[in-house]
Every structure is written in structure tokens, then in C-alpha cells.
XYZ file of C-alpha atoms in Angstrom:
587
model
C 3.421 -7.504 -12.084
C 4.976 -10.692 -12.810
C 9.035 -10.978 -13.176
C 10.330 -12.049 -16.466
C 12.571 -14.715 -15.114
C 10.525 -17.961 -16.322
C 13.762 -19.500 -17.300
C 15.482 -19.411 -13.911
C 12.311 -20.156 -12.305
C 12.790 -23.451 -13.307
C 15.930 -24.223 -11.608
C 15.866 -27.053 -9.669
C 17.459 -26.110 -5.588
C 16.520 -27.635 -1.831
C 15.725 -25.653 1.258
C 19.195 -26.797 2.535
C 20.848 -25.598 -0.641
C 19.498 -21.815 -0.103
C 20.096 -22.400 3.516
C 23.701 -23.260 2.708
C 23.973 -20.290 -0.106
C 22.712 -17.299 1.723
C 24.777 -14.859 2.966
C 22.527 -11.857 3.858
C 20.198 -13.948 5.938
C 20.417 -17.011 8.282
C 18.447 -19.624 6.233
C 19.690 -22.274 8.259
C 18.144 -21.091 10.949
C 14.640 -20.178 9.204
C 14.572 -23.744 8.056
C 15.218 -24.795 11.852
C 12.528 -22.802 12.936
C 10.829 -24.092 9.965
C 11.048 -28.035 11.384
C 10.646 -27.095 15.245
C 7.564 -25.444 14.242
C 6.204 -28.794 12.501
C 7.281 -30.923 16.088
C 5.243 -28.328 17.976
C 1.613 -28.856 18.851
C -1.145 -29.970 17.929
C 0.601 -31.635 14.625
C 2.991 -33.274 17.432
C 0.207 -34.351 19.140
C -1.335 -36.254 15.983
C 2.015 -37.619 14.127
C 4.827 -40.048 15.282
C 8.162 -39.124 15.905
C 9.497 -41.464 12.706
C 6.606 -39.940 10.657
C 7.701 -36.250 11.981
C 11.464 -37.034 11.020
C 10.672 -38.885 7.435
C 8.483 -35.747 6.305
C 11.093 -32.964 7.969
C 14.399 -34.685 6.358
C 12.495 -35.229 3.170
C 11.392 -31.696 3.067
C 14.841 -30.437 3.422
C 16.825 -31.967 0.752
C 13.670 -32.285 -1.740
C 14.230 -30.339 -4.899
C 11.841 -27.958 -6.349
C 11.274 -25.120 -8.891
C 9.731 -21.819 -7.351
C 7.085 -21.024 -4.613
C 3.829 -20.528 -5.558
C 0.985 -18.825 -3.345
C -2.075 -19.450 -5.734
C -2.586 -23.420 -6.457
C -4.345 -22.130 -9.556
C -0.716 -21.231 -11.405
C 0.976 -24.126 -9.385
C 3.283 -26.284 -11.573
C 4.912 -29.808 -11.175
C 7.440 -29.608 -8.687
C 6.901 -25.993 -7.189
C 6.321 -25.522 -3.616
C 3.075 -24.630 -2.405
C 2.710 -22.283 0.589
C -0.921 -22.483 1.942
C -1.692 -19.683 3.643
C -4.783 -18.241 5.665
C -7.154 -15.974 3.864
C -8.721 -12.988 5.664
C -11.951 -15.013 5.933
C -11.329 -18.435 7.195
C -12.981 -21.605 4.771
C -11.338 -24.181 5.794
C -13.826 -25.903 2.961
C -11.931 -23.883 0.519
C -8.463 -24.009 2.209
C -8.656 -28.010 2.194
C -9.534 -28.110 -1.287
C -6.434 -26.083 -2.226
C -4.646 -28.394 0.412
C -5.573 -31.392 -1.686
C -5.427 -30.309 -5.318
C -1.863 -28.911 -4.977
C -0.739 -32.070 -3.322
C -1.291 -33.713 -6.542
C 1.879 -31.677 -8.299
C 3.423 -29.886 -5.736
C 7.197 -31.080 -4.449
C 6.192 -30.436 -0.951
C 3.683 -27.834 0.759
C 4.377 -25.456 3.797
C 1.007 -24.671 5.643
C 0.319 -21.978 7.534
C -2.575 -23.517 8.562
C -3.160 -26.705 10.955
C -2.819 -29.994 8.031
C -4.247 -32.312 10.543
C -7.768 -29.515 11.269
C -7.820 -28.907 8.030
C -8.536 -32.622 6.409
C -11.247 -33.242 9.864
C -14.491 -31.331 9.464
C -14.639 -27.612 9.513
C -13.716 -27.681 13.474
C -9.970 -25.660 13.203
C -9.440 -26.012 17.493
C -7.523 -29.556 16.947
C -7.677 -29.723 21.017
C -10.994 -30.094 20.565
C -11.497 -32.789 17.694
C -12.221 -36.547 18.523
C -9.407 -38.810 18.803
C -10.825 -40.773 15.801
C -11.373 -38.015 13.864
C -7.823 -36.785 14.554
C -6.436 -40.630 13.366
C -8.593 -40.568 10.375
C -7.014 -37.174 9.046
C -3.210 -38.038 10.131
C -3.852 -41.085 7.878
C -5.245 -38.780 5.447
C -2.179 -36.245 5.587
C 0.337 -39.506 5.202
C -1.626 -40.725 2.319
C -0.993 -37.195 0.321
C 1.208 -37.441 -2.464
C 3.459 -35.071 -1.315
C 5.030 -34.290 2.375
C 3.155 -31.499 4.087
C 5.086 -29.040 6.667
C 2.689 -27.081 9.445
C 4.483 -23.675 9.637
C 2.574 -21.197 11.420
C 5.190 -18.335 11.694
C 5.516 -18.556 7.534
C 5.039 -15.311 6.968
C 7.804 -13.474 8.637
C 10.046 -15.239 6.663
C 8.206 -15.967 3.798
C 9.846 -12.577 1.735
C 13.280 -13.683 2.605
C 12.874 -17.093 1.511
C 11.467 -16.383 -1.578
C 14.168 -13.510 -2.380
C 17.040 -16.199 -1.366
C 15.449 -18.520 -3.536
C 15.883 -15.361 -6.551
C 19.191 -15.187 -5.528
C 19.999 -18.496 -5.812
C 19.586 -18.625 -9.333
C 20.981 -15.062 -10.232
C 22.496 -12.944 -8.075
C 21.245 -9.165 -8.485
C 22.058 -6.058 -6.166
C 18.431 -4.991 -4.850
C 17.331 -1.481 -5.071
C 16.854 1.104 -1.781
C 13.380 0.928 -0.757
C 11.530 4.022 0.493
C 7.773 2.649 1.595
C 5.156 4.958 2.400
C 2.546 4.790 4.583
C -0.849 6.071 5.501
C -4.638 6.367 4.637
C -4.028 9.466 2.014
C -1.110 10.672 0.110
C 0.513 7.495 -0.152
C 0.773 7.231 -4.545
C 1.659 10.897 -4.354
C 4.611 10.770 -2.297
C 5.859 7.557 -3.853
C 5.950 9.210 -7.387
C 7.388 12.279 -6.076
C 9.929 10.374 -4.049
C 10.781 8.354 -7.294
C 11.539 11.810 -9.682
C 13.520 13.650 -7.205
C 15.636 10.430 -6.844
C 15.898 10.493 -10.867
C 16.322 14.173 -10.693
C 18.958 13.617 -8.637
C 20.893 10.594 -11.034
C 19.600 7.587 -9.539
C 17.173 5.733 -11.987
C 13.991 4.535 -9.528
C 11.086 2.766 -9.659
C 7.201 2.494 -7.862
C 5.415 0.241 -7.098
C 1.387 0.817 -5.407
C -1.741 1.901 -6.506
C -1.273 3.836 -9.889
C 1.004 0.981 -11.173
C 4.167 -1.137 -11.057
C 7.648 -0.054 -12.525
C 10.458 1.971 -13.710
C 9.400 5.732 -13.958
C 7.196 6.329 -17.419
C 6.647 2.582 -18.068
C 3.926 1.502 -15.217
C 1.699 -1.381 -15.597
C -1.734 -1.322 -13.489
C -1.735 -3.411 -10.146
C -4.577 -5.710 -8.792
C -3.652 -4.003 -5.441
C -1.938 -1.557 -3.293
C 0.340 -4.038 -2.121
C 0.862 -7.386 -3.891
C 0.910 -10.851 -1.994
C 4.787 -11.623 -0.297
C 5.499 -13.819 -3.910
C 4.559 -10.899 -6.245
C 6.311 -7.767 -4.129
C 9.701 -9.917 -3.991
C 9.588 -10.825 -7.605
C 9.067 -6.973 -8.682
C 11.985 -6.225 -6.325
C 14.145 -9.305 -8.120
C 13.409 -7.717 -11.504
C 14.084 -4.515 -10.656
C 17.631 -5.520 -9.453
C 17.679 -7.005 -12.678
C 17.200 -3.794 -14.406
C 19.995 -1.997 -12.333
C 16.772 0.384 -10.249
C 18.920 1.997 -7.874
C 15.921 3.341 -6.188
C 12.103 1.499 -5.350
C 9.658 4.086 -3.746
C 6.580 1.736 -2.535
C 3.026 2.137 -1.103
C 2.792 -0.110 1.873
C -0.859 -0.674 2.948
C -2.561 -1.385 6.032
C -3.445 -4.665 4.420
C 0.282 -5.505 3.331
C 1.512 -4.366 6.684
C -1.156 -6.621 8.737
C -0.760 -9.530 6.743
C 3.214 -9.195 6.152
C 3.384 -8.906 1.879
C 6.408 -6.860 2.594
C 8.495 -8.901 4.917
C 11.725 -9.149 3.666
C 11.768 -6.034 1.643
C 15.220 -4.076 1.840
C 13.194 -0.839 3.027
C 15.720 1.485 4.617
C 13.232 4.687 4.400
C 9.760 4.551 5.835
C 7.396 7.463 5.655
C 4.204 8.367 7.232
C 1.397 10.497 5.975
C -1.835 10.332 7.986
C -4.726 8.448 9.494
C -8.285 8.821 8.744
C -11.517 6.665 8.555
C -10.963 3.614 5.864
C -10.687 -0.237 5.766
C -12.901 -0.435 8.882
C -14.415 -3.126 7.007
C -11.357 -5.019 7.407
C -9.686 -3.291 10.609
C -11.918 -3.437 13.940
C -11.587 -0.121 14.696
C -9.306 2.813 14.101
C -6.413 1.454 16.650
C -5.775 -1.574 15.199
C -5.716 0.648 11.743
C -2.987 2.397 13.122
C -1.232 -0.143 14.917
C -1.189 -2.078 11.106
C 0.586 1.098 10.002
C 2.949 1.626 13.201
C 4.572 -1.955 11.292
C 6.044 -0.289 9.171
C 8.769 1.473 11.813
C 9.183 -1.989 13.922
C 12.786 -2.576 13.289
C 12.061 -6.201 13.866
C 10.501 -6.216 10.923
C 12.346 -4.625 8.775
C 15.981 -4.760 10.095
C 17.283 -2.685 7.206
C 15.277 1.314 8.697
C 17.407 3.671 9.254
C 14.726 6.598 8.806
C 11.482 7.433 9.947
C 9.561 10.460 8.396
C 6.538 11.483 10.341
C 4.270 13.720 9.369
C 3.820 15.997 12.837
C 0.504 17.694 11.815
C -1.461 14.324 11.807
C -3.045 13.541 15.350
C -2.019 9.440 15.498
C 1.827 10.779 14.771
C 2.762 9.516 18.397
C 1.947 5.952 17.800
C 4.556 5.926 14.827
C 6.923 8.150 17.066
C 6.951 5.637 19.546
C 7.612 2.732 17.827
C 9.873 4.227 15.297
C 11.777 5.718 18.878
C 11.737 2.283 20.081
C 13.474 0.803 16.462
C 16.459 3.336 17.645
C 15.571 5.119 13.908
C 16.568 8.558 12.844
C 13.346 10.285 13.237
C 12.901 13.534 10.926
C 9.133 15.165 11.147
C 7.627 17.562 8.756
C 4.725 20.054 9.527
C 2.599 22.806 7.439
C 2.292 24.248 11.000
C 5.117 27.278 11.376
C 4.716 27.245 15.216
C 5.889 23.429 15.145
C 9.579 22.307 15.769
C 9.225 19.668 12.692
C 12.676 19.077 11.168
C 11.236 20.381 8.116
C 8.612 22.956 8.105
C 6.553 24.565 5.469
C 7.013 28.381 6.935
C 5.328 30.061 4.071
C 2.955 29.084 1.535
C 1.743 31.386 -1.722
C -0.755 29.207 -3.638
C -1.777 29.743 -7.175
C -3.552 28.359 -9.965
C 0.153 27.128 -11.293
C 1.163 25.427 -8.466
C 2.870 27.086 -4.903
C 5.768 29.187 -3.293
C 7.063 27.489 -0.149
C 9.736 28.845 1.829
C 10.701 25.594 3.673
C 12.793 25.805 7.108
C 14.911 22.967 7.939
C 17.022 21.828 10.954
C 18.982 18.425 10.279
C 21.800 17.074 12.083
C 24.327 15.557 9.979
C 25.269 13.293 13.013
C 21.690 12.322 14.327
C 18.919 13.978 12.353
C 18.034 14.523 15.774
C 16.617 18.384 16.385
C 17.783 19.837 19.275
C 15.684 22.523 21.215
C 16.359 24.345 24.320
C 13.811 25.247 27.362
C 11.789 27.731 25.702
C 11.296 25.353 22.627
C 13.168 27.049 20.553
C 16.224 25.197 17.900
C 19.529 25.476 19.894
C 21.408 25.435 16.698
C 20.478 27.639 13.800
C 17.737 26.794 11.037
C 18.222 27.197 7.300
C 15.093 28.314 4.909
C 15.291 27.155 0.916
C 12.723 28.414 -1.161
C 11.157 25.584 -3.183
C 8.713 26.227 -6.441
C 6.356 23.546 -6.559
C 3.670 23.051 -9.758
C 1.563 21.120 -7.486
C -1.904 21.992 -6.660
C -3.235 21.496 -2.867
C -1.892 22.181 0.184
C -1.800 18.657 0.806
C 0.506 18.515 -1.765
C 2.708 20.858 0.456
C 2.928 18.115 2.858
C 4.006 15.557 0.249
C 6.420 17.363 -1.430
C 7.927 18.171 2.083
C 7.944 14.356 2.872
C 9.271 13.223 -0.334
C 12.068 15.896 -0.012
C 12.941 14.410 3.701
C 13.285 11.055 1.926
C 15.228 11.663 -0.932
C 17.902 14.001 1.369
C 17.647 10.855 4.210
C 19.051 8.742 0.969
C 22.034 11.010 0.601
C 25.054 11.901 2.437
C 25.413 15.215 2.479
C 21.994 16.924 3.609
C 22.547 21.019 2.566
C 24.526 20.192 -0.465
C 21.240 17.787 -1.366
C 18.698 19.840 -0.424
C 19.686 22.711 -2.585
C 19.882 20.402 -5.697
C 16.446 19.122 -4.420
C 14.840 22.203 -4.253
C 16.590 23.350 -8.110
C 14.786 20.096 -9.730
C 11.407 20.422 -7.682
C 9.709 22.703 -10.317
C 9.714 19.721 -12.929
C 8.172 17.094 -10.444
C 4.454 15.830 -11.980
C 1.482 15.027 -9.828
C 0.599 11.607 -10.084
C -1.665 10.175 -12.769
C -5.655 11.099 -10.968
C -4.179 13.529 -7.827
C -5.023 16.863 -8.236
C -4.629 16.055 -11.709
C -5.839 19.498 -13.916
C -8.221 18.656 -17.627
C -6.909 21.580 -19.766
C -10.372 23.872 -20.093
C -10.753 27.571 -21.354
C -13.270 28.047 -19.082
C -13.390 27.224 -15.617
C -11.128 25.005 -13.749
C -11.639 21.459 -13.514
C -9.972 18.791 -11.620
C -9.285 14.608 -11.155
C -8.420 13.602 -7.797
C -8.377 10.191 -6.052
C -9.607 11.264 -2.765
C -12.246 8.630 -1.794
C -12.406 9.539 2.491
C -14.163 11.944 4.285
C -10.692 13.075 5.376
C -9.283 13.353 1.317
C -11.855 14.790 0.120
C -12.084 17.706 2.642
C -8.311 18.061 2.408
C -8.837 18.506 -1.642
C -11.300 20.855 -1.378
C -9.804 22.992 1.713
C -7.407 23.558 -0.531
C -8.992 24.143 -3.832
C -10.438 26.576 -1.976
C -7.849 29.186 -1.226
C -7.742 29.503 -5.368
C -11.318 29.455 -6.342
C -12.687 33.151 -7.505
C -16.123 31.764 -7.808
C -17.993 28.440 -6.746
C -16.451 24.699 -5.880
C -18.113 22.118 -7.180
C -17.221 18.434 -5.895
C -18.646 15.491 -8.006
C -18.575 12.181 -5.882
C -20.187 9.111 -4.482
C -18.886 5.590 -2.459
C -17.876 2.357 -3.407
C -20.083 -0.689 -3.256
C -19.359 -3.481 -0.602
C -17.169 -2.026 1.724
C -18.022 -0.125 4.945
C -21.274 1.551 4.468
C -20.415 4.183 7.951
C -18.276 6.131 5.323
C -20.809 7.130 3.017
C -22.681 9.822 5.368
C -18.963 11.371 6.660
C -18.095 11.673 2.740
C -21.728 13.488 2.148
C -20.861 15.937 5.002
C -17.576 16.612 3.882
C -18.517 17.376 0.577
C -20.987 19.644 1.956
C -18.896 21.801 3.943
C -16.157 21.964 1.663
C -17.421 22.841 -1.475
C -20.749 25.045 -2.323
C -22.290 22.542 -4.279
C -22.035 19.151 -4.526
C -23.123 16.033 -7.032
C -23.570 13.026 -5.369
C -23.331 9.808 -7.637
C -22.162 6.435 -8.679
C -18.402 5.209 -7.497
C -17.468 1.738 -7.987
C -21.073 -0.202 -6.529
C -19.824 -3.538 -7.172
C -22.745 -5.701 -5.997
C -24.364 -3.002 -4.479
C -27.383 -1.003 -5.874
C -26.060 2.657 -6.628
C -29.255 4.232 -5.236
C -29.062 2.687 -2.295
C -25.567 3.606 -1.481
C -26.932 7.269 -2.352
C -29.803 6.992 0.223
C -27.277 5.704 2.963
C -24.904 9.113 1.937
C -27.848 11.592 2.395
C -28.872 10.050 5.990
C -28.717 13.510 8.250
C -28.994 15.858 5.661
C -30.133 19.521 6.408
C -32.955 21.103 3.606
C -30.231 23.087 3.697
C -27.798 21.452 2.284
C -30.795 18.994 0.373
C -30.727 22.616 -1.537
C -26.859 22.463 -2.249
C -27.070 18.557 -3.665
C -27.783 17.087 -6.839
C -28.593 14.002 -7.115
C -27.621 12.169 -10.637
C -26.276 7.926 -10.129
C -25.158 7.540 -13.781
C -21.634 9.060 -13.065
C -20.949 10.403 -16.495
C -24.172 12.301 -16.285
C -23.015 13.653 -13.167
C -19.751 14.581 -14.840
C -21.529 16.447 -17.989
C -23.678 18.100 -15.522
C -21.395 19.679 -13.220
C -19.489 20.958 -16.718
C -22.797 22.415 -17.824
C -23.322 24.475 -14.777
C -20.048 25.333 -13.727
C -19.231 29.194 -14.266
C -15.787 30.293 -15.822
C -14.549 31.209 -12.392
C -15.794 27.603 -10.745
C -14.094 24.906 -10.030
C -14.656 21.584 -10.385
C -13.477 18.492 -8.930
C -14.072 15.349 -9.249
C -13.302 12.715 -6.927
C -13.123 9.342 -5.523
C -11.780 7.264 -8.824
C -8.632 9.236 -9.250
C -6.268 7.151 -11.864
C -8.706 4.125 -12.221
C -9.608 3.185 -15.673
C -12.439 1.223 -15.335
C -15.829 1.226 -13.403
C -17.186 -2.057 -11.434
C -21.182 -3.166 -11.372
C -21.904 -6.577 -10.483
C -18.697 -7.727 -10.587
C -17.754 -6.812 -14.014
C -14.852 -3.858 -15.182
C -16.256 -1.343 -17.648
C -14.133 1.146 -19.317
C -14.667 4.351 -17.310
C -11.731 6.952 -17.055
C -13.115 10.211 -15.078
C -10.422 12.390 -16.719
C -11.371 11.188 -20.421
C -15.110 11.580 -19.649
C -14.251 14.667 -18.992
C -12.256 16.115 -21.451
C -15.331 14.818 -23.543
C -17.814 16.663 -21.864
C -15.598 19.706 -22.249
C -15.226 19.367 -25.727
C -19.415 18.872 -25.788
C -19.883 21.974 -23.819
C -16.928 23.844 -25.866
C -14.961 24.817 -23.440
C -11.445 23.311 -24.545
């Protein structure tokens, strides 16, 4: 979502100018940092000291408009910030080197200038003293100054936010940023109402969409690049938010979109297989998300909010101890000495009774226990109504309470007004999300991991009379070790299951069906239908559902469209649906 500030975009400032003009961070000594970093090897190595000085003092005091990550929207006179992609082409990267030199004021690199305009060889210890000549004379001969700035990104957020500030001066919202392989969107909606609820006027920003509550506009992804998260922020200032609750994912975290963001609230949900096509393995997944409670970067925490049930909880504990945060946990486990705790849950069909239990210091947050485990000081139950299916959606709602009293001041006072607005929260747009049917029950959820998916239907369970049915496949193109753990979940979750397209991207659907299937049972071969057109699949499961089934179907949640060989087609699971309800007459 782009910020509707083209006119003060265009204002015309130096790096020593926001240097000078910031009060809320030390600019003066990022853009230190910023020139040390350009007389460090191997650019030292490769320019003179007079060349070194020329380019740093230029860079300081020449004006420009805006930063600008993608050289594609680049304008005359903009700053150009060249940064890594996850992939390395330094083909591609020196092309975007070169073109933006031809309009850009000046361009901070995060990667090497000098390896970049040699061959494809990015080791500069390694590259042939001629070689290295050639390209210095090359970088020289650009029409604009180029600074090597490895360490970019953890300041890139604050720069561009000082440079926002420069031009206007707004008071940024609170940030609550939520973390976590499933419940994520959920939490961040739910976080947003109660905040409303409670007078503040809030905003999200993630998955299902960017902006003030009722007025989202679709994202490209979970969490936007460092340029487009600090602009949303900017405009939402603008708009007097008091409140922006924010998806942070493992992506954002890894690759630092979020530095600089005000967040002063940081949840986390769970962690379960995904992104192993981008993550190595399941401990750097987790280390990505323990980022989000490292005070160093993001000197603003003052809460952590851990959800004690899931079984990597420790690694956030630690590092969220380590920050010196107030640490509040939250458990559906009774037995558990969360600081809040789900003590009772009575499901239905219209939501779920909880009786929560709650022990928070006004002090500390800290709980206190004594030998035998028990609280030293005493607890206090509310019950809270909540028209949320799931009990997943138990776990949410008991997060996104924990945040909302953690942005208060007085914790029983808020809780009690909490728990009096809960029953008009709304699920977000494709979780748990119920099509209106006289027959049958039938349901939209996002859940697209082995993990999701057997939460959603452990759930639906405890109110389904008669069969669960769970319609579902995998995406195309991304890692193909899911797609036999999302089979098996599906299997011994529901009774029967309908295995079909997702979003196959470049992939052939059947194929991605064949690799889902590997280790079936006959069995379960018996319980599985088998249909790749996924609106087929959809009419189908309607067809043979019974009025006391349920029906869910999963994996696309809120998306709108469907992707085949690279192209979007229009493809809403909850409108298909209420079609093939209204076919089958049974709205």
C-alpha cells in the first residue's frame, strides 16, 4: 500500500539535514557508520583515500527526493538503495546498479560496488588486481557517487521514517506485531477491534490487507519491503491511527522489513512446518521469529506475549528474558501457570464460553509462584463470550486480550471492559469464516500446514453431529515435503477428505496430488477423493455432505484469486461456495 504523500515526496533534503533534524534517533551517527562502512574493506582496498573522501562528502550534503528500493519506480534525483535479493544475481544486481546510476542522486549498496561491476566472482579478495582496477574505474565513471553499506538494513526503517518526518511531522501509531507460522491475521484483526472497542481507532497491516479497520486494500505480501512498511506507518500517523496491529513474518523478520517500526507489543503464536523452502531447517525458522523479542532490534518492546502451549515457546522466552521485557504467557492448558489461562471452554455452533483465569502484576506482569507451583498471590477468572469458531481461536482471542490490556494502564479495570466488547469481535475475512447454509455446516479457513489444518479440524470436531469433510490441496513451487504431512493430517482429522488444486503456479496440479498421496493406506485411499479442478472439488463435497456434516475448506482462506502458470484468475473459495449452495439448494 503506497502512502499518499507524492507531494512531500518531492522535497528536496541531504543526509546531513535529517541527521541534523532528528530527534528520536541519532542520524548523525547512522550516517557515520554509514561512511566508516564505505572506508572498510574490500572497497578500501580498491579506492584512494581522495576518491573515498570526494564520494563520502559528496554523499552527505547531496540533495535528493525520497528512497527508492525498486529501480523500476526510481525517479530523477531519488536515492537508490541496492540491496541483496534472497537469490544472489549479481548479473541482475549490476544491471540495476547501472540503470539507476543514470537518474539516481546517489546510491547506497548493500552489496560490494567494486564485485559487482567485475565478473560474477562476489569474494573481491579473490579477483585479479586488473580486474579490480578495471571496475574501480568503472564505479568512478558512474554518473552518480556510489556508497558500499553493508549494515543498510538495520537502519534502513529509521532512515526512511526520518526522512517522512522531515517533511511532515506526524505522531506514529503503537505497534502490536504478531508472530508465528498460524494465527498471525487472526490475532492482528482481533487485536485491532478490541483496541477500537476500547476508543482507540487502529489499523492492520499483513496478509488479509493494509489499513484502517473496514477499509483494507490487498497486500503483495505478509510483510512489505522496509520502504513500503514505513510509508504505511507515515500515513497512518497521518490519519491520527492511534493503534497498528501487524503480521511480522519470518521473511520480514530475517531480512529486517520492520526495522525501525515503533513496535512496543510483540506476540507469539506457534511454530510448525512452513517456508522450509526459504529457511534451512526448522531452527533457523524459529530463530527468524525469536527477532521479533531482540530488544536490539526493536528498542521500543516493552511486552512479550508467548503462547505457553506451543513446544519452541522457550526460544522466544529466552530472548524476550534477555530484552529485560515484561513477559505475559497464555495457555488452553488449565494445569499451566500461563498469566492468562483458558480454564474452561463450552464450544458451540455460535461461537464459545471461556472462563479465563488471569494473574497480572500491575508492577511487573511478572507471575509469582511458590514451591509447590502454585500463584502466591490470588488469581481472578472473567467469563468471556466469544462468537468465534475453533479452539484455536481460544488461543487468539486470549492473546489478543493480553495485548490490548498490555496497551493500557490499568489491567482489571481493562480486562472487564475487554471481556464486555468481546462478543462483537469478527473472525477475519477466510478464518473459520462460516457460508450461511440451511443444511449442513460449511466453512472457509486459511489453514494451508499440516499443523493448521489439523488444528481446524480438531476443533471442528468437538461440534460436528455427523461427518467432517476437509477440501484441500498444496501450492505449486514451494517445498514439496509439505504436501504428504498435509495429506495425513487431513486424514486423521476429518472422515473424509478431497484432495485438489491450491495455487500450482508453475507446477502441474496432478503432480502435486501424486506427491500428497505418497504413503497412503487403502485405507485411507477409501476415505479420499480425488478431483484437481478445485471448484469441482468444492461442488462435490456440497453434494455429498449430509445436513449434520461439516465442511471445510481450506488452504486459500481470504485469497481472491487462483495462480496457474504464473497468471491470477478470479477464484474466491467462499463465493464458489455460496454458488454451489445455491446449485444444490441448500441456502
Amino acid at each position: 500500500m503506497t502512502v499518499s504523500t507524492s507531494s512531500l515526496n518531492r522535497t528536496i533534503v541531504t543526509l546531513q539535514q535529517l541527521a541534523e533534524s532528528s530527534n528520536k534517533h541519532s542520524l548523525q551517527q547512522i550516517l557515520t557508520a554509514m561512511i566508516a562502512a564505505s572506508a572498510q574493506p574490500p572497497l578500501a582496498q580498491t579506492l584512494s583515500t581522495q576518491t573515498r573522501r570526494n564520494q563520502q562528502n559528496s554523499i552527505a550534503a547531496i540533495p535528493f527526493h525520497q528512497f527508492c528500493l525498486d529501480s523500476r519506480q526510481l525517479k530523477t534525483n531519488d536515492v537508490f538503495v541496492l540491496l541483496k535479493s534472497q537469490a544472489l544475481h549479481s548479473q541482475k544486481s549490476r544491471d540495476y546498479l547501472i540503470q539507476a546510476a543514470n537518474s539516481a542522486a546517489f546510491i547506497l549498496s548493500e552489496i560490494d560496488p567494486i564485485a559487482l561491476l567485475t565478473a560474477t566472482d562476489m569474494n573481491t579478495s579473490s579477483l585479479a588486481d586488473d580486474s579490480q582496477s578495471f571496475a574501480q574505474q568503472q564505479l568512478i565513471a558512474l554518473p552518480c557517487p556510489v556508497l558500499y553499506v553493508p549494515n543498510i538494513r538495520d537502519f534502513l526503517g529509521d532512515l526512511i521514517q526520518a526522512h517522512l518526518q522531515y517533511q511532515q511531522p506526524v505522531t506514529l501509531p503503537a505497534v502490536v506485531a504478531i508472530t508465528g507460522t498460524n494465527g498471525k491475521t487472526t490475532i492482528s484483526q482481533l487485536v485491532a477491534q478490541l483496541a477500537q472497542l476500547m476508543g482507540m481507532s487502529s489499523a492492520v497491516m499483513g496478509t488479509a490487507g493494509n489499513g484502517k479497520l473496514g477499509a483494507l486494500v490487498q497486500a503483495s505480501h505478509t510483510t512489505g519491503d522496509a520502504l513500503a512498511v514505513q510509508q504505511f506507518l507515515y500515513q497512518m500517523g497521518q490519519e491520527n491511527v492511534d493503534l497498528l496491529a501487524l503480521e511480522a513474518s519470518s521473511h520480514g523478520l530475517d531480512q529486517q522489513r520492520l526495522q525501525g517500526m515503533p513496535v512496543s507489543v510483540a506476540i507469539y503464536t506457534n511454530l510448525s512446518r512452513d517456508h522450509l523452502d526459504y529457511h534451512a531447517d526448522m531452527a533457523e525458522y524459529a530463530a527468524a521469529k525469536a527477532k521479533l523479542f531482540d530488544k536490539t532490534h526493536f528498542p521500543e518492546l516493552t511486552h512479550a506475549i508467548i503462547n505457553l502451549d506451543d513446544e519452541h515457546a522457550q526460544i522466544m522466552l529466552d530472548m524476550a528474558y534477555t530484552s529485560a521485557l515484561t513477559v505475559w504467557t497464555y495457555s488452553l492448558n488449565p494445569t499451566k501457570n500461563a498469566t492468562f489461562v483458558a480454564a474452561t471452554i463450552n464450544p458451540s455452533l455460535q461461537g464459545v464460553e471461556i472462563a479465563v483465569r488471569y494473574h497480572v502484576s500491575n508492577n511487573t506482569g511478572d507471575v509469582h509462584l511458590d514451591s509447590t507451583g502454585s500463584n502466591q498471590d490470588q488469581t481472578n477468572t472473567i467469563t468471556v463470550v466469544s462468537p468465534l469458531l475453533g479452539r484455536f481461536n481460544v488461543a487468539n482471542l486470549l492473546a489478543a486480550i493480553a495485548a490490548t490490556v498490555a496497551l493500557g494502564s490499568d489491567i482489571d479495570h481493562d480486562i472487564k471492559r475487554i471481556a464486555a466488547v468481546v462478543p462483537q469481535l469478527q473472525g477475519a475475512v477466510g478464518r473459520m469464516q462460516r457460508v450461511p447454509s440451511n443444511q449442513g455446516c460449511f466453512i472457509v479457513d486459511y489453514a494451508h500446514t499440516p499443523d493448521a489444518l489439523q488444528q481446524v479440524l480438531a476443533s471442528l470436531k468437538t461440534h460436528c453431529d455427523g461427518q467432517l469433510w476437509a477440501v484441500f490441496g498444496c501450492g505449486g513451487d514451494r517445498d514439496a515435503g509439505k504436501r504428504p504431512l498435509m495429506a495425513q493430517a487431513g486424514l486423521a482429522g476429518a472422515d473424509q477428505i478431497i484432495l485438489t488444486a491450491d495455487n500450482p503456479r508453475t507446477e502441474d496440479p496432478n503432480m502435486i496430488l501424486q506427491d500428497m498421496q505418497a504413503g497412503m493406506s487403502a485405507e485411507q485411499y477409501q476415505r479420499t477423493h480425488i478431483e484437481p479442478a478445485r471448484q469441482k472439488a468444492i461442488e462435490y463435497a456440497v453434494q455429498q455432505a449430509a445436513a449434520a456434516d461439516i465442511v471445510v475448506i481450506a488452504g486459500k482462506g481470504h485469497e481472491t484469486y487462483q495462480e496457474i502458470n504464473n497468471v491470477r484468475y478470479d477464484f474466491d473459495d467462499s463465493v464458489v461456495l455460496q454458488n454451489a449452495l445455491q446449485q444444490a439448494g441448500r441456502v
